[in-house]
């Protein structure tokens, strides 16, 4: 039995340190977590609102939309309609966690366990974060972005920068690379490949090929076309990247600003894909740490009850017909799945053995969970690990809404026939390819009228929201400098379902006079 | 692990973003402010306030799917009694209400409440308004003075010693005169001690001793702080312009004034009060109500105590003149008058009213506003000329002489603000206090 970490609600910096050290011990010895070093920052409620408004980052460039978010959150907070988050955690090295001064000692412990160990471990180990974000450099990059944009404001005027940022923000969701880019091969492997190719050709040489008559005219045109598309890297789904590299009329500083917005979008890209896992991981970790601390006499029973109260609030999932229902709560789903995996590993049933032969009964739930946290994102995680038991427990069902049918139809419920479909349907809702529309730059004729053509592959014939699309397309046309055409294409039969067009507005972004 | 206390960091980091947002949404906020000023109670009209903005005005668009059409799946928790293959009628709002997608940016489509600080509120509220005739006639004649900083001097009282400046002067003087630093002397001493102990290099020892003696002499000759270095902060006095105003609220409280009319008048006074308060440090209000008798009263009585009697406007003007003589001398005060009435007056009194106004009140006033309040929904069929009230006709003649006076008619609460704006809106020329004699 250890000493109590604290008694009552009051805390001091010393308490924070003790709680952190106790949590760290559990995290590394019992759970085997691997984290960045922690930096815990104590802030006031107003500073928390500040942090909210800049997407949780400690520093950010200036833009009116952040003021809007601040005003909105402040309004809700003052009216008592919304509590503040107890913490914000930033994927950086060292890992920054903001805790509020109003929290009780128990809350601080919970927050440290949740953010400084749960999220921290996830950030450091998940493959998406490793692949896409640079935890060491993000704060420096934001510092650079902030000062660069404020320099631009000084030089080119706030209005010019603001309209550029408006346009860039509108396209932010389509400013990320979704696949790792091909790295240019180094000289040695180039040489090796060249040798292999030659060897292959020699081995396959057949004199007969020489005698095959060759097609002529049409091929020539096609090659030019192909070459142009290759040079522009078309089709291109990262619209901001395409504009930064190829928009004919942007000034260098404008390209740099697009790049900044794009980099930041890329930094946040993994977070959108791992919401359920990230929160599930953090919630599971805080539950384990707090339980451990309580079992070893480091927390009073009062603090334990307070913890349970707050924990159950966090993982509460209202049912679909509840007035409070607003989608599936990522904390609830994530935590339930982590608990479920631990159960399958420890005490599997026959059903679990049939569904999860790899992990059922292996005995070390932390090893399995650490592996899951490192190698999955929400979509694959749900597809793989949403167990029949959990589907039954949450009574999940799947409703299909086909606009061509008069009524919606229940396609699957929590029974033997429905499990697979529910897994797939739920996983799809977390698939980025489904959550953000698939829009790509399809073609542009740089020698002709320079009209930019984009395709939206309308999955399941779901079209884009008309009003928003018009506005975004207008921004896109302003950036591109010439006409823009967006075709909504049915991926099944390549039929064009709808077209949107926009022309650039006069001098909104033109800085020709200034360059 | 590190714990950092950020609570003491300067707050208001979002201020710049907030200002950008306000500039962006200015027209929306302005409209919201004016609408909300109609709703809120008079007492806190100039308090900081919340306004609600429609979200679409500051919408941030993005490529997203529409809310209806196509084929879509909803995966929902908490099935009660649905079986596979059941059909469900589609909700009218196209399924968006089932909310499995929610709104894409995580924000509802409701208006959002936006809290404005007091200054922001009043700024927007009174934007583009200006007090007419701001050139105060008596600005030069004033007794009060204000002190302000006026650089440094070499003499002064010890309380005004400018420490930073003094020490800085001392430092630059010591550098200029090459006063040896303590470190240099200590280094010499240490080296001498070292040489004495080892007994080597007697030549160098003597030269070092000379150096040390010279340095000590120099240090004692050049003081650390010299009287030459000392500086004092100086202050100068400058005459303070009059920054106080008094506002006279005159109202007819005879039986013909309905609650509605009083409410209109009150709203007008409140606006005027906020407006004056913004321009003057100190604003006094004098409430004078009248029937056939006039009386200075407190605010509560002014608005709420019922009174009966005839209507003799000149009594109120006399009372105002009396209070002005006693307490608010025009040379010390900027005087504003605001009178509200339904326009009734005893016919025989009109002439006296006009002369009191022209001869005594208007010459000492910065501005005098007359508001004629009417019944709600009062309107005249087209083609019928509207009869002007006694008071209106009387005052029209006064205004025609070009006095600093304005008059308006108001029937409905919503007209108050436009009328007020119209009275005080920034005009190209100061003399354009022209009235408009129509409904």
mmCIF file of N, CA and C in Angstrom, chain A residues 279-385:
data_model
loop_
_atom_site.group_PDB
_atom_site.id
_atom_site.type_symbol
_atom_site.label_atom_id
_atom_site.label_comp_id
_atom_site.label_asym_id
_atom_site.label_seq_id
_atom_site.Cartn_x
_atom_site.Cartn_y
_atom_site.Cartn_z
ATOM 1 N N UNK A 279 -9.139 8.265 -28.619
ATOM 2 C CA UNK A 279 -9.882 8.469 -27.371
ATOM 3 C C UNK A 279 -10.053 7.152 -26.631
ATOM 4 N N UNK A 280 -10.265 6.079 -27.377
ATOM 5 C CA UNK A 280 -10.406 4.775 -26.741
ATOM 6 C C UNK A 280 -9.137 4.413 -25.991
ATOM 7 N N UNK A 281 -8.015 4.647 -26.634
ATOM 8 C CA UNK A 281 -6.717 4.352 -26.017
ATOM 9 C C UNK A 281 -6.540 5.189 -24.762
ATOM 10 N N UNK A 282 -6.785 6.488 -24.874
ATOM 11 C CA UNK A 282 -6.564 7.372 -23.728
ATOM 12 C C UNK A 282 -7.518 7.025 -22.595
ATOM 13 N N UNK A 283 -8.773 6.719 -22.935
ATOM 14 C CA UNK A 283 -9.746 6.414 -21.890
ATOM 15 C C UNK A 283 -9.413 5.091 -21.207
ATOM 16 N N UNK A 284 -9.012 4.127 -22.039
ATOM 17 C CA UNK A 284 -8.637 2.833 -21.451
ATOM 18 C C UNK A 284 -7.438 3.011 -20.515
ATOM 19 N N UNK A 285 -6.463 3.775 -20.981
ATOM 20 C CA UNK A 285 -5.262 3.989 -20.172
ATOM 21 C C UNK A 285 -5.604 4.701 -18.875
ATOM 22 N N UNK A 286 -6.435 5.734 -18.951
ATOM 23 C CA UNK A 286 -6.721 6.443 -17.686
ATOM 24 C C UNK A 286 -7.500 5.538 -16.743
ATOM 25 N N UNK A 287 -8.376 4.704 -17.318
ATOM 26 C CA UNK A 287 -9.130 3.811 -16.439
ATOM 27 C C UNK A 287 -8.191 2.824 -15.737
ATOM 28 N N UNK A 288 -7.269 2.273 -16.504
ATOM 29 C CA UNK A 288 -6.333 1.323 -15.908
ATOM 30 C C UNK A 288 -5.459 1.993 -14.853
ATOM 31 N N UNK A 289 -4.959 3.179 -15.184
ATOM 32 C CA UNK A 289 -4.055 3.850 -14.235
ATOM 33 C C UNK A 289 -4.797 4.195 -12.948
ATOM 34 N N UNK A 290 -5.988 4.773 -13.108
ATOM 35 C CA UNK A 290 -6.739 5.190 -11.924
ATOM 36 C C UNK A 290 -7.122 3.969 -11.079
ATOM 37 N N UNK A 291 -7.538 2.895 -11.748
ATOM 38 C CA UNK A 291 -7.883 1.683 -10.997
ATOM 39 C C UNK A 291 -6.678 1.190 -10.207
ATOM 40 N N UNK A 292 -5.552 1.174 -10.896
ATOM 41 C CA UNK A 292 -4.339 0.700 -10.241
ATOM 42 C C UNK A 292 -4.002 1.556 -9.017
ATOM 43 N N UNK A 293 -4.096 2.877 -9.213
ATOM 44 C CA UNK A 293 -3.769 3.781 -8.103
ATOM 45 C C UNK A 293 -4.713 3.542 -6.939
ATOM 46 N N UNK A 294 -5.987 3.346 -7.250
ATOM 47 C CA UNK A 294 -6.956 3.143 -6.167
ATOM 48 C C UNK A 294 -6.711 1.811 -5.466
ATOM 49 N N UNK A 295 -6.456 0.786 -6.261
ATOM 50 C CA UNK A 295 -6.223 -0.531 -5.655
ATOM 51 C C UNK A 295 -5.001 -0.531 -4.748
ATOM 52 N N UNK A 296 -4.046 0.320 -5.077
ATOM 53 C CA UNK A 296 -2.846 0.350 -4.254
ATOM 54 C C UNK A 296 -2.882 1.455 -3.222
ATOM 55 N N UNK A 297 -4.067 1.914 -2.912
ATOM 56 C CA UNK A 297 -4.230 2.846 -1.810
ATOM 57 C C UNK A 297 -3.681 4.234 -2.049
ATOM 58 N N UNK A 298 -3.521 4.608 -3.332
ATOM 59 C CA UNK A 298 -3.012 5.953 -3.565
ATOM 60 C C UNK A 298 -4.133 6.969 -3.717
ATOM 61 N N UNK A 299 -5.364 6.485 -3.932
ATOM 62 C CA UNK A 299 -6.513 7.383 -4.046
ATOM 63 C C UNK A 299 -7.510 7.056 -2.941
ATOM 64 N N UNK A 300 -8.152 8.090 -2.401
ATOM 65 C CA UNK A 300 -9.193 7.839 -1.409
ATOM 66 C C UNK A 300 -10.427 7.291 -2.118
ATOM 67 N N UNK A 301 -11.323 6.678 -1.338
ATOM 68 C CA UNK A 301 -12.551 6.177 -1.937
ATOM 69 C C UNK A 301 -13.385 7.315 -2.498
ATOM 70 N N UNK A 302 -13.315 8.465 -1.838
ATOM 71 C CA UNK A 302 -14.059 9.632 -2.336
ATOM 72 C C UNK A 302 -13.578 10.023 -3.708
ATOM 73 N N UNK A 303 -12.267 10.114 -3.879
ATOM 74 C CA UNK A 303 -11.712 10.465 -5.185
ATOM 75 C C UNK A 303 -12.102 9.420 -6.215
ATOM 76 N N UNK A 304 -12.141 8.177 -5.784
ATOM 77 C CA UNK A 304 -12.494 7.088 -6.694
ATOM 78 C C UNK A 304 -13.934 7.251 -7.185
ATOM 79 N N UNK A 305 -14.828 7.595 -6.262
ATOM 80 C CA UNK A 305 -16.216 7.796 -6.673
ATOM 81 C C UNK A 305 -16.314 8.979 -7.637
ATOM 82 N N UNK A 306 -15.584 10.019 -7.323
ATOM 83 C CA UNK A 306 -15.596 11.191 -8.200
ATOM 84 C C UNK A 306 -15.085 10.803 -9.586
ATOM 85 N N UNK A 307 -14.053 9.974 -9.597
ATOM 86 C CA UNK A 307 -13.506 9.530 -10.874
ATOM 87 C C UNK A 307 -14.547 8.727 -11.660
ATOM 88 N N UNK A 308 -15.217 7.802 -10.967
ATOM 89 C CA UNK A 308 -16.194 6.961 -11.663
ATOM 90 C C UNK A 308 -17.305 7.819 -12.261
ATOM 91 N N UNK A 309 -17.709 8.819 -11.500
ATOM 92 C CA UNK A 309 -18.757 9.718 -11.984
ATOM 93 C C UNK A 309 -18.324 10.377 -13.284
ATOM 94 N N UNK A 310 -17.131 10.910 -13.282
ATOM 95 C CA UNK A 310 -16.671 11.627 -14.459
ATOM 96 C C UNK A 310 -16.390 10.661 -15.618
ATOM 97 N N UNK A 311 -15.875 9.485 -15.289
ATOM 98 C CA UNK A 311 -15.571 8.493 -16.320
ATOM 99 C C UNK A 311 -16.852 8.018 -17.015
ATOM 100 N N UNK A 312 -17.879 7.744 -16.231
ATOM 101 C CA UNK A 312 -19.109 7.251 -16.846
ATOM 102 C C UNK A 312 -19.756 8.352 -17.688
ATOM 103 N N UNK A 313 -19.610 9.584 -17.274
ATOM 104 C CA UNK A 313 -20.111 10.670 -18.127
ATOM 105 C C UNK A 313 -19.419 10.678 -19.474
ATOM 106 N N UNK A 314 -18.128 10.457 -19.439
ATOM 107 C CA UNK A 314 -17.356 10.529 -20.674
ATOM 108 C C UNK A 314 -17.738 9.415 -21.633
ATOM 109 N N UNK A 315 -17.974 8.213 -21.089
ATOM 110 C CA UNK A 315 -18.227 7.087 -21.988
ATOM 111 C C UNK A 315 -19.721 6.808 -22.152
ATOM 112 N N UNK A 316 -20.538 7.812 -21.881
ATOM 113 C CA UNK A 316 -21.973 7.615 -22.018
ATOM 114 C C UNK A 316 -22.381 7.652 -23.489
ATOM 115 N N UNK A 317 -23.151 6.654 -23.899
ATOM 116 C CA UNK A 317 -23.620 6.638 -25.292
ATOM 117 C C UNK A 317 -25.158 6.657 -25.299
ATOM 118 N N UNK A 318 -25.753 7.809 -25.661
ATOM 119 C CA UNK A 318 -27.209 7.834 -25.756
ATOM 120 C C UNK A 318 -27.672 6.968 -26.926
ATOM 121 N N UNK A 319 -28.881 6.442 -26.828
ATOM 122 C CA UNK A 319 -29.382 5.621 -27.924
ATOM 123 C C UNK A 319 -29.945 6.513 -29.019
ATOM 124 N N UNK A 320 -30.174 5.898 -30.181
ATOM 125 C CA UNK A 320 -30.456 6.711 -31.364
ATOM 126 C C UNK A 320 -31.711 7.559 -31.224
ATOM 127 N N UNK A 321 -32.686 7.090 -30.411
ATOM 128 C CA UNK A 321 -33.931 7.847 -30.304
ATOM 129 C C UNK A 321 -33.928 8.764 -29.091
ATOM 130 N N UNK A 322 -32.753 8.874 -28.472
ATOM 131 C CA UNK A 322 -32.624 9.756 -27.318
ATOM 132 C C UNK A 322 -32.459 11.190 -27.816
ATOM 133 N N UNK A 323 -33.007 12.111 -27.029
ATOM 134 C CA UNK A 323 -32.890 13.511 -27.436
ATOM 135 C C UNK A 323 -31.426 13.961 -27.455
ATOM 136 N N UNK A 324 -30.607 13.301 -26.630
ATOM 137 C CA UNK A 324 -29.205 13.720 -26.524
ATOM 138 C C UNK A 324 -28.334 13.092 -27.592
ATOM 139 N N UNK A 325 -28.919 12.218 -28.420
ATOM 140 C CA UNK A 325 -28.098 11.502 -29.387
ATOM 141 C C UNK A 325 -27.529 12.448 -30.442
ATOM 142 N N UNK A 326 -26.237 12.433 -30.598
ATOM 143 C CA UNK A 326 -25.662 13.234 -31.686
ATOM 144 C C UNK A 326 -24.518 12.437 -32.299
ATOM 145 N N UNK A 327 -24.834 11.252 -32.744
ATOM 146 C CA UNK A 327 -23.801 10.417 -33.346
ATOM 147 C C UNK A 327 -23.168 9.514 -32.309
ATOM 148 N N UNK A 328 -22.337 8.627 -32.803
ATOM 149 C CA UNK A 328 -21.690 7.688 -31.900
ATOM 150 C C UNK A 328 -20.553 8.383 -31.177
ATOM 151 N N UNK A 329 -20.551 8.280 -29.869
ATOM 152 C CA UNK A 329 -19.558 8.932 -29.031
ATOM 153 C C UNK A 329 -18.226 8.182 -29.161
ATOM 154 N N UNK A 330 -17.200 8.842 -29.707
ATOM 155 C CA UNK A 330 -15.942 8.128 -29.937
ATOM 156 C C UNK A 330 -15.329 7.597 -28.644
ATOM 157 N N UNK A 331 -15.541 8.316 -27.538
ATOM 158 C CA UNK A 331 -15.020 7.835 -26.253
ATOM 159 C C UNK A 331 -15.707 6.525 -25.888
ATOM 160 N N UNK A 332 -17.040 6.513 -26.062
ATOM 161 C CA UNK A 332 -17.796 5.335 -25.655
ATOM 162 C C UNK A 332 -17.408 4.145 -26.522
ATOM 163 N N UNK A 333 -17.433 4.331 -27.834
ATOM 164 C CA UNK A 333 -17.129 3.221 -28.724
ATOM 165 C C UNK A 333 -15.684 2.756 -28.531
ATOM 166 N N UNK A 334 -14.779 3.731 -28.482
ATOM 167 C CA UNK A 334 -13.365 3.383 -28.360
ATOM 168 C C UNK A 334 -13.090 2.634 -27.074
ATOM 169 N N UNK A 335 -13.616 3.149 -25.973
ATOM 170 C CA UNK A 335 -13.354 2.509 -24.680
ATOM 171 C C UNK A 335 -13.985 1.126 -24.641
ATOM 172 N N UNK A 336 -15.228 1.019 -25.149
ATOM 173 C CA UNK A 336 -15.904 -0.274 -25.118
ATOM 174 C C UNK A 336 -15.114 -1.300 -25.917
ATOM 175 N N UNK A 337 -14.566 -0.871 -27.066
ATOM 176 C CA UNK A 337 -13.817 -1.824 -27.887
ATOM 177 C C UNK A 337 -12.518 -2.242 -27.219
ATOM 178 N N UNK A 338 -11.837 -1.288 -26.567
ATOM 179 C CA UNK A 338 -10.588 -1.637 -25.886
ATOM 180 C C UNK A 338 -10.875 -2.629 -24.755
ATOM 181 N N UNK A 339 -11.910 -2.354 -23.978
ATOM 182 C CA UNK A 339 -12.302 -3.263 -22.897
ATOM 183 C C UNK A 339 -12.622 -4.630 -23.468
ATOM 184 N N UNK A 340 -13.314 -4.609 -24.614
ATOM 185 C CA UNK A 340 -13.756 -5.851 -25.230
ATOM 186 C C UNK A 340 -12.558 -6.678 -25.698
ATOM 187 N N UNK A 341 -11.585 -5.980 -26.267
ATOM 188 C CA UNK A 341 -10.385 -6.693 -26.717
ATOM 189 C C UNK A 341 -9.681 -7.321 -25.518
ATOM 190 N N UNK A 342 -9.589 -6.533 -24.421
ATOM 191 C CA UNK A 342 -8.947 -7.072 -23.221
ATOM 192 C C UNK A 342 -9.693 -8.315 -22.746
ATOM 193 N N UNK A 343 -11.026 -8.265 -22.817
ATOM 194 C CA UNK A 343 -11.827 -9.414 -22.390
ATOM 195 C C UNK A 343 -11.547 -10.624 -23.287
ATOM 196 N N UNK A 344 -11.484 -10.360 -24.609
ATOM 197 C CA UNK A 344 -11.252 -11.470 -25.544
ATOM 198 C C UNK A 344 -9.897 -12.117 -25.274
ATOM 199 N N UNK A 345 -8.924 -11.278 -24.956
ATOM 200 C CA UNK A 345 -7.586 -11.801 -24.709
ATOM 201 C C UNK A 345 -7.560 -12.604 -23.413
ATOM 202 N N UNK A 346 -8.262 -12.123 -22.407
ATOM 203 C CA UNK A 346 -8.230 -12.778 -21.087
ATOM 204 C C UNK A 346 -9.182 -13.981 -21.016
ATOM 205 N N UNK A 347 -10.448 -13.731 -21.264
ATOM 206 C CA UNK A 347 -11.446 -14.771 -21.048
ATOM 207 C C UNK A 347 -12.360 -14.896 -22.257
ATOM 208 N N UNK A 348 -11.856 -15.517 -23.309
ATOM 209 C CA UNK A 348 -12.646 -15.581 -24.537
ATOM 210 C C UNK A 348 -13.763 -16.627 -24.436
ATOM 211 N N UNK A 349 -14.836 -16.368 -25.176
ATOM 212 C CA UNK A 349 -15.874 -17.384 -25.335
ATOM 213 C C UNK A 349 -15.603 -18.117 -26.635
ATOM 214 N N UNK A 350 -16.406 -19.118 -26.926
ATOM 215 C CA UNK A 350 -16.201 -19.876 -28.168
ATOM 216 C C UNK A 350 -16.406 -18.966 -29.374
ATOM 217 N N UNK A 351 -17.395 -18.076 -29.243
ATOM 218 C CA UNK A 351 -17.661 -17.145 -30.334
ATOM 219 C C UNK A 351 -16.421 -16.304 -30.603
ATOM 220 N N UNK A 352 -15.809 -15.775 -29.520
ATOM 221 C CA UNK A 352 -14.614 -14.949 -29.697
ATOM 222 C C UNK A 352 -13.504 -15.751 -30.359
ATOM 223 N N UNK A 353 -13.368 -17.026 -29.961
ATOM 224 C CA UNK A 353 -12.314 -17.845 -30.561
ATOM 225 C C UNK A 353 -12.540 -18.006 -32.059
ATOM 226 N N UNK A 354 -13.816 -18.107 -32.438
ATOM 227 C CA UNK A 354 -14.104 -18.253 -33.861
ATOM 228 C C UNK A 354 -13.832 -16.961 -34.618
ATOM 229 N N UNK A 355 -14.158 -15.846 -33.990
ATOM 230 C CA UNK A 355 -14.017 -14.560 -34.691
ATOM 231 C C UNK A 355 -12.604 -14.019 -34.616
ATOM 232 N N UNK A 356 -11.965 -14.196 -33.488
ATOM 233 C CA UNK A 356 -10.635 -13.590 -33.310
ATOM 234 C C UNK A 356 -9.614 -14.644 -32.909
ATOM 235 N N UNK A 357 -9.361 -15.597 -33.806
ATOM 236 C CA UNK A 357 -8.450 -16.681 -33.416
ATOM 237 C C UNK A 357 -7.058 -16.163 -33.049
ATOM 238 N N UNK A 358 -6.640 -15.038 -33.630
ATOM 239 C CA UNK A 358 -5.275 -14.559 -33.387
ATOM 240 C C UNK A 358 -5.053 -14.098 -31.960
ATOM 241 N N UNK A 359 -6.058 -13.479 -31.394
ATOM 242 C CA UNK A 359 -5.817 -12.854 -30.089
ATOM 243 C C UNK A 359 -6.542 -13.559 -28.964
ATOM 244 N N UNK A 360 -7.575 -14.323 -29.263
ATOM 245 C CA UNK A 360 -8.393 -14.897 -28.199
ATOM 246 C C UNK A 360 -7.540 -15.766 -27.292
ATOM 247 N N UNK A 361 -7.597 -15.451 -26.016
ATOM 248 C CA UNK A 361 -6.935 -16.285 -25.030
ATOM 249 C C UNK A 361 -5.428 -16.201 -24.996
ATOM 250 N N UNK A 362 -4.820 -15.216 -25.657
ATOM 251 C CA UNK A 362 -3.359 -15.148 -25.620
ATOM 252 C C UNK A 362 -2.865 -14.655 -24.267
ATOM 253 N N UNK A 363 -3.735 -13.990 -23.489
ATOM 254 C CA UNK A 363 -3.382 -13.730 -22.098
ATOM 255 C C UNK A 363 -2.783 -12.380 -21.792
ATOM 256 N N UNK A 364 -2.058 -11.765 -22.710
ATOM 257 C CA UNK A 364 -1.451 -10.471 -22.399
ATOM 258 C C UNK A 364 -2.185 -9.382 -23.163
ATOM 259 N N UNK A 365 -3.191 -8.785 -22.508
ATOM 260 C CA UNK A 365 -4.012 -7.835 -23.256
ATOM 261 C C UNK A 365 -3.233 -6.587 -23.640
ATOM 262 N N UNK A 366 -2.247 -6.193 -22.817
ATOM 263 C CA UNK A 366 -1.531 -4.959 -23.146
ATOM 264 C C UNK A 366 -0.697 -5.133 -24.419
ATOM 265 N N UNK A 367 -0.128 -6.320 -24.597
ATOM 266 C CA UNK A 367 0.667 -6.540 -25.811
ATOM 267 C C UNK A 367 -0.226 -6.411 -27.035
ATOM 268 N N UNK A 368 -1.419 -7.007 -26.948
ATOM 269 C CA UNK A 368 -2.353 -6.932 -28.080
ATOM 270 C C UNK A 368 -2.770 -5.490 -28.319
ATOM 271 N N UNK A 369 -3.127 -4.803 -27.228
ATOM 272 C CA UNK A 369 -3.608 -3.434 -27.391
ATOM 273 C C UNK A 369 -2.513 -2.523 -27.936
ATOM 274 N N UNK A 370 -1.298 -2.685 -27.444
ATOM 275 C CA UNK A 370 -0.214 -1.842 -27.943
ATOM 276 C C UNK A 370 -0.022 -2.056 -29.433
ATOM 277 N N UNK A 371 -0.167 -3.304 -29.844
ATOM 278 C CA UNK A 371 -0.034 -3.614 -31.260
ATOM 279 C C UNK A 371 -1.182 -2.974 -32.051
ATOM 280 N N UNK A 372 -2.385 -3.045 -31.488
ATOM 281 C CA UNK A 372 -3.549 -2.444 -32.159
ATOM 282 C C UNK A 372 -3.351 -0.934 -32.282
ATOM 283 N N UNK A 373 -2.936 -0.322 -31.179
ATOM 284 C CA UNK A 373 -2.778 1.136 -31.181
ATOM 285 C C UNK A 373 -1.720 1.587 -32.178
ATOM 286 N N UNK A 374 -0.757 0.726 -32.407
ATOM 287 C CA UNK A 374 0.323 1.138 -33.297
ATOM 288 C C UNK A 374 -0.054 0.981 -34.768
ATOM 289 N N UNK A 375 -0.872 -0.006 -35.076
ATOM 290 C CA UNK A 375 -0.966 -0.405 -36.476
ATOM 291 C C UNK A 375 -2.323 -0.226 -37.137
ATOM 292 N N UNK A 376 -3.281 0.382 -36.448
ATOM 293 C CA UNK A 376 -4.592 0.519 -37.068
ATOM 294 C C UNK A 376 -5.028 1.973 -37.078
ATOM 295 N N UNK A 377 -6.017 2.243 -37.937
ATOM 296 C CA UNK A 377 -6.757 3.496 -37.801
ATOM 297 C C UNK A 377 -8.216 3.117 -37.602
ATOM 298 N N UNK A 378 -9.089 4.108 -37.361
ATOM 299 C CA UNK A 378 -10.462 3.802 -36.969
ATOM 300 C C UNK A 378 -11.116 2.786 -37.891
ATOM 301 N N UNK A 379 -10.986 3.024 -39.198
ATOM 302 C CA UNK A 379 -11.693 2.183 -40.148
ATOM 303 C C UNK A 379 -11.266 0.721 -40.008
ATOM 304 N N UNK A 380 -9.949 0.496 -40.085
ATOM 305 C CA UNK A 380 -9.474 -0.879 -40.038
ATOM 306 C C UNK A 380 -9.686 -1.478 -38.657
ATOM 307 N N UNK A 381 -9.599 -0.639 -37.660
ATOM 308 C CA UNK A 381 -9.772 -1.086 -36.274
ATOM 309 C C UNK A 381 -11.182 -1.630 -36.068
ATOM 310 N N UNK A 382 -12.170 -0.869 -36.526
ATOM 311 C CA UNK A 382 -13.556 -1.307 -36.334
ATOM 312 C C UNK A 382 -13.843 -2.540 -37.183
ATOM 313 N N UNK A 383 -13.353 -2.508 -38.400
ATOM 314 C CA UNK A 383 -13.567 -3.639 -39.294
ATOM 315 C C UNK A 383 -12.997 -4.918 -38.679
ATOM 316 N N UNK A 384 -11.896 -4.763 -38.001
ATOM 317 C CA UNK A 384 -11.210 -5.930 -37.471
ATOM 318 C C UNK A 384 -11.728 -6.357 -36.108
ATOM 319 N N UNK A 385 -12.013 -5.398 -35.254
ATOM 320 C CA UNK A 385 -12.195 -5.751 -33.844
ATOM 321 C C UNK A 385 -13.574 -5.486 -33.262
#
